[in-house]
Short mmCIF file of N, CA and C in Angstrom, two decimals:
data_model
loop_
_atom_site.label_atom_id
_atom_site.label_comp_id
_atom_site.label_asym_id
_atom_site.label_seq_id
_atom_site.Cartn_x
_atom_site.Cartn_y
_atom_site.Cartn_z
N MET G 221 -16.13 11.34 22.83
CA MET G 221 -15.50 12.02 21.35
C MET G 221 -15.96 13.51 21.48
N ASP G 222 -15.77 14.76 22.21
CA ASP G 222 -15.85 15.88 22.29
C ASP G 222 -14.21 16.10 22.69
N THR G 223 -13.56 15.10 23.71
CA THR G 223 -12.37 15.84 23.90
C THR G 223 -11.35 15.31 22.96
N GLU G 224 -11.54 14.05 21.83
CA GLU G 224 -11.08 13.64 21.07
C GLU G 224 -11.41 14.86 19.95
N LEU G 225 -12.18 15.25 19.50
CA LEU G 225 -12.81 16.89 18.51
C LEU G 225 -11.81 17.81 19.30
N SER G 226 -12.08 18.42 20.52
CA SER G 226 -11.31 19.08 20.83
C SER G 226 -9.75 19.57 20.50
N SER G 227 -8.89 17.69 20.67
CA SER G 227 -8.06 17.96 20.71
C SER G 227 -7.22 17.73 19.42
N HIS G 228 -8.28 17.27 18.82
CA HIS G 228 -8.05 17.85 16.96
C HIS G 228 -7.80 19.30 16.60
N ILE G 229 -8.92 20.09 17.25
CA ILE G 229 -8.85 21.43 16.93
C ILE G 229 -7.31 21.44 17.56
N ILE G 230 -7.46 21.63 18.67
CA ILE G 230 -5.73 22.22 19.30
C ILE G 230 -4.75 21.71 18.54
N LEU G 231 -4.51 20.84 18.56
CA LEU G 231 -2.98 20.57 17.01
C LEU G 231 -2.79 20.83 16.08
N LEU G 232 -4.57 22.01 15.33
CA LEU G 232 -4.56 22.09 13.91
C LEU G 232 -4.32 23.57 14.36
N SER G 233 -4.67 24.21 15.73
CA SER G 233 -4.55 25.37 15.55
C SER G 233 -3.22 26.23 16.15
N GLN G 234 -2.28 24.66 16.11
CA GLN G 234 -0.80 25.23 17.03
C GLN G 234 0.19 25.10 15.70
N MET G 235 -0.39 25.08 14.27
CA MET G 235 0.10 24.34 13.27
C MET G 235 0.33 25.81 12.38
N ASP G 236 1.56 25.60 12.06
CA ASP G 236 2.75 27.16 11.18
C ASP G 236 2.17 27.13 10.25
N SER G 237 0.75 28.16 9.83
CA SER G 237 0.04 28.25 8.94
C SER G 237 0.88 29.28 7.97
N SER G 238 1.71 30.02 8.22
CA SER G 238 2.46 30.37 7.93
C SER G 238 3.54 29.86 6.37
N ASP G 239 3.49 28.54 6.89
CA ASP G 239 4.29 27.89 6.05
C ASP G 239 3.68 26.57 5.46
N GLY G 240 3.51 26.86 3.63
CA GLY G 240 2.58 25.77 3.41
C GLY G 240 3.54 24.84 3.00
N SER G 241 5.22 24.90 3.15
CA SER G 241 5.87 23.62 2.21
C SER G 241 5.49 22.63 3.34
N ASN G 242 5.68 23.09 4.63
CA ASN G 242 5.28 21.32 4.79
C ASN G 242 4.05 21.07 5.12
N LEU G 243 3.47 21.22 4.76
CA LEU G 243 1.63 20.94 4.53
C LEU G 243 1.77 20.14 3.02
N ILE G 244 2.78 20.61 2.31
CA ILE G 244 2.35 20.17 1.22
C ILE G 244 3.38 18.74 1.13
N ILE G 245 4.34 19.31 1.95
CA ILE G 245 5.85 17.99 2.57
C ILE G 245 4.44 16.25 2.68
N SER G 246 3.37 16.95 3.45
CA SER G 246 3.14 15.93 3.99
C SER G 246 2.29 15.32 3.28
N ILE G 247 0.73 16.04 2.93
CA ILE G 247 0.31 15.95 1.66
C ILE G 247 1.09 14.64 0.43
N ILE G 248 1.63 14.95 0.52
CA ILE G 248 2.65 14.42 -0.60
C ILE G 248 3.35 13.32 -0.24
N SER G 249 3.86 13.47 1.24
CA SER G 249 4.30 12.05 1.07
C SER G 249 3.14 10.60 1.86
N PHE G 250 2.00 11.67 2.47
CA PHE G 250 0.54 10.92 2.58
C PHE G 250 -0.17 9.62 1.01
N LEU G 251 0.68 10.93 0.18
CA LEU G 251 0.24 10.27 -1.16
C LEU G 251 0.74 8.91 -1.19
N LEU G 252 2.04 9.33 -1.39
CA LEU G 252 2.96 8.58 -1.53
C LEU G 252 3.03 6.91 -0.52
N LEU G 253 2.89 7.50 0.86
CA LEU G 253 2.30 5.58 1.07
C LEU G 253 1.11 5.57 0.95
N LEU G 254 0.25 5.96 0.48
CA LEU G 254 -1.27 5.28 -0.01
C LEU G 254 -0.77 4.55 -1.11
N LEU G 255 -0.06 5.33 -1.96
CA LEU G 255 -0.05 4.37 -3.15
C LEU G 255 0.18 3.09 -3.03
N GLY G 256 1.78 3.17 -2.30
CA GLY G 256 2.63 2.07 -1.92
C GLY G 256 1.66 0.97 -1.31
N SER G 257 0.75 0.91 -0.04
CA SER G 257 0.07 1.08 0.65
C SER G 257 -0.81 -0.35 -0.53
N GLY G 258 -1.62 0.96 -1.55
CA GLY G 258 -2.02 0.29 -2.65
C GLY G 258 -1.71 -1.20 -3.23
N LEU G 259 -0.84 -0.76 -3.66
CA LEU G 259 0.63 -1.77 -4.44
C LEU G 259 0.89 -2.60 -3.76
N VAL G 260 0.91 -2.86 -2.86
CA VAL G 260 1.05 -4.22 -2.37
C VAL G 260 0.11 -4.73 -1.81
N SER G 261 -0.71 -3.79 -1.27
CA SER G 261 -2.42 -4.72 -1.01
C SER G 261 -2.68 -5.51 -2.43
N ALA G 262 -2.73 -4.59 -3.51
CA ALA G 262 -3.38 -5.23 -4.33
C ALA G 262 -2.53 -6.70 -5.18
N SER G 263 -0.46 -6.71 -5.22
CA SER G 263 -0.10 -7.49 -5.37
C SER G 263 -0.32 -8.74 -4.18
N GLU G 264 -0.59 -8.75 -3.57
CA GLU G 264 -1.31 -9.72 -2.41
C GLU G 264 -2.43 -10.05 -2.84
N VAL G 265 -3.51 -9.17 -3.04
CA VAL G 265 -4.71 -10.37 -3.22
C VAL G 265 -4.36 -10.43 -4.42
N ALA G 266 -3.76 -10.48 -5.49
CA ALA G 266 -2.95 -11.16 -7.42
C ALA G 266 -2.50 -12.54 -6.35
N TYR G 267 -1.74 -12.39 -5.93
CA TYR G 267 -1.24 -14.25 -5.21
C TYR G 267 -2.10 -14.53 -4.66
N PHE G 268 -2.52 -14.64 -3.57
CA PHE G 268 -3.62 -15.25 -3.27
C PHE G 268 -4.67 -15.51 -4.29
N SER G 269 -4.76 -15.17 -4.48
CA SER G 269 -5.92 -15.31 -5.43
C SER G 269 -5.69 -16.36 -6.57
N LEU G 270 -4.63 -16.62 -6.99
CA LEU G 270 -4.10 -17.74 -7.94
C LEU G 270 -5.04 -18.68 -8.02
N GLY G 271 -5.86 -19.14 -9.13
CA GLY G 271 -5.94 -20.63 -9.15
C GLY G 271 -5.99 -22.11 -9.92
N VAL G 272 -6.14 -23.24 -9.87
CA VAL G 272 -5.94 -24.47 -10.28
C VAL G 272 -5.23 -24.08 -11.75
N LYS G 273 -5.98 -23.63 -12.27
CA LYS G 273 -5.95 -23.19 -14.14
C LYS G 273 -4.28 -22.31 -14.17
N ASP G 274 -4.76 -21.00 -13.63
CA ASP G 274 -3.31 -20.24 -13.19
C ASP G 274 -2.33 -20.91 -12.88
N ILE G 275 -1.97 -22.02 -11.80
CA ILE G 275 -0.84 -22.48 -11.64
C ILE G 275 -0.77 -23.16 -12.67
N LYS G 276 -1.40 -23.59 -13.50
CA LYS G 276 -0.67 -25.00 -14.39
C LYS G 276 -0.41 -24.72 -15.35
N GLU G 277 -0.55 -23.27 -15.74
CA GLU G 277 -0.21 -22.23 -16.91
C GLU G 277 1.17 -22.00 -16.22
N LEU G 278 1.58 -21.18 -14.70
CA LEU G 278 2.75 -21.06 -14.60
C LEU G 278 3.77 -22.10 -14.71
N GLU G 279 3.70 -23.54 -14.88
CA GLU G 279 3.82 -24.10 -14.69
C GLU G 279 4.21 -24.63 -16.01
N ASP G 280 3.66 -24.72 -16.81
CA ASP G 280 3.73 -24.47 -18.02
C ASP G 280 4.48 -22.95 -18.95
N GLU G 281 4.77 -22.31 -18.02
CA GLU G 281 5.72 -21.76 -18.92
C GLU G 281 7.55 -21.98 -17.88
N ASP G 282 8.60 -21.24 -19.14
CA ASP G 282 9.15 -21.99 -18.45
C ASP G 282 10.15 -20.35 -18.40
N SER G 283 9.68 -19.55 -17.34
CA SER G 283 10.11 -18.54 -17.36
C SER G 283 10.80 -18.22 -15.81
N PRO G 284 11.95 -17.06 -15.45
CA PRO G 284 12.04 -16.79 -13.97
C PRO G 284 11.22 -16.70 -12.97
N THR G 285 10.39 -15.52 -13.36
CA THR G 285 9.02 -14.98 -12.46
C THR G 285 8.05 -16.22 -11.99
N SER G 286 8.46 -17.04 -13.35
CA SER G 286 6.93 -17.89 -12.97
C SER G 286 7.75 -18.58 -11.79
N ARG G 287 8.92 -19.44 -12.31
CA ARG G 287 9.30 -20.24 -10.95
C ARG G 287 9.59 -19.35 -9.81
N LEU G 288 10.03 -18.82 -9.83
CA LEU G 288 9.87 -17.51 -8.50
C LEU G 288 8.48 -17.41 -7.89
N ILE G 289 7.36 -17.73 -8.56
CA ILE G 289 5.81 -17.19 -7.73
C ILE G 289 5.79 -18.83 -7.64
N LEU G 290 5.90 -20.05 -8.51
CA LEU G 290 5.59 -21.33 -7.79
C LEU G 290 5.90 -22.08 -7.18
N SER G 291 7.72 -20.77 -6.65
CA SER G 291 8.49 -21.91 -5.57
C SER G 291 8.04 -20.69 -4.10
N LEU G 292 7.52 -19.04 -4.42
CA LEU G 292 7.01 -18.83 -2.86
C LEU G 292 5.64 -19.38 -2.68
N LYS G 293 5.03 -19.88 -4.12
CA LYS G 293 3.62 -20.57 -3.94
C LYS G 293 3.62 -22.26 -2.76
N GLU G 294 4.48 -22.69 -3.10
CA GLU G 294 4.71 -23.58 -2.29
C GLU G 294 4.73 -23.71 -0.74
N LYS G 295 5.54 -21.86 -0.65
CA LYS G 295 6.05 -22.32 0.91
C LYS G 295 4.93 -21.76 1.52
#
């Protein structure tokens, strides 16, 4: 565990601290990727947690979205 910690310290010490724009871009990129991951995970949970009542309501609707959801659910 000490070698892992020391490798992180070495990596941090090699970063150029005079250029803060790289850090800002990295943080913004990380937050955007985290947001995208959260959205995909949330939609996956919502899709796979459809109950019988929800599926029946989708069958009663006549919208392109409901037809798409039902066709994906059947696969």
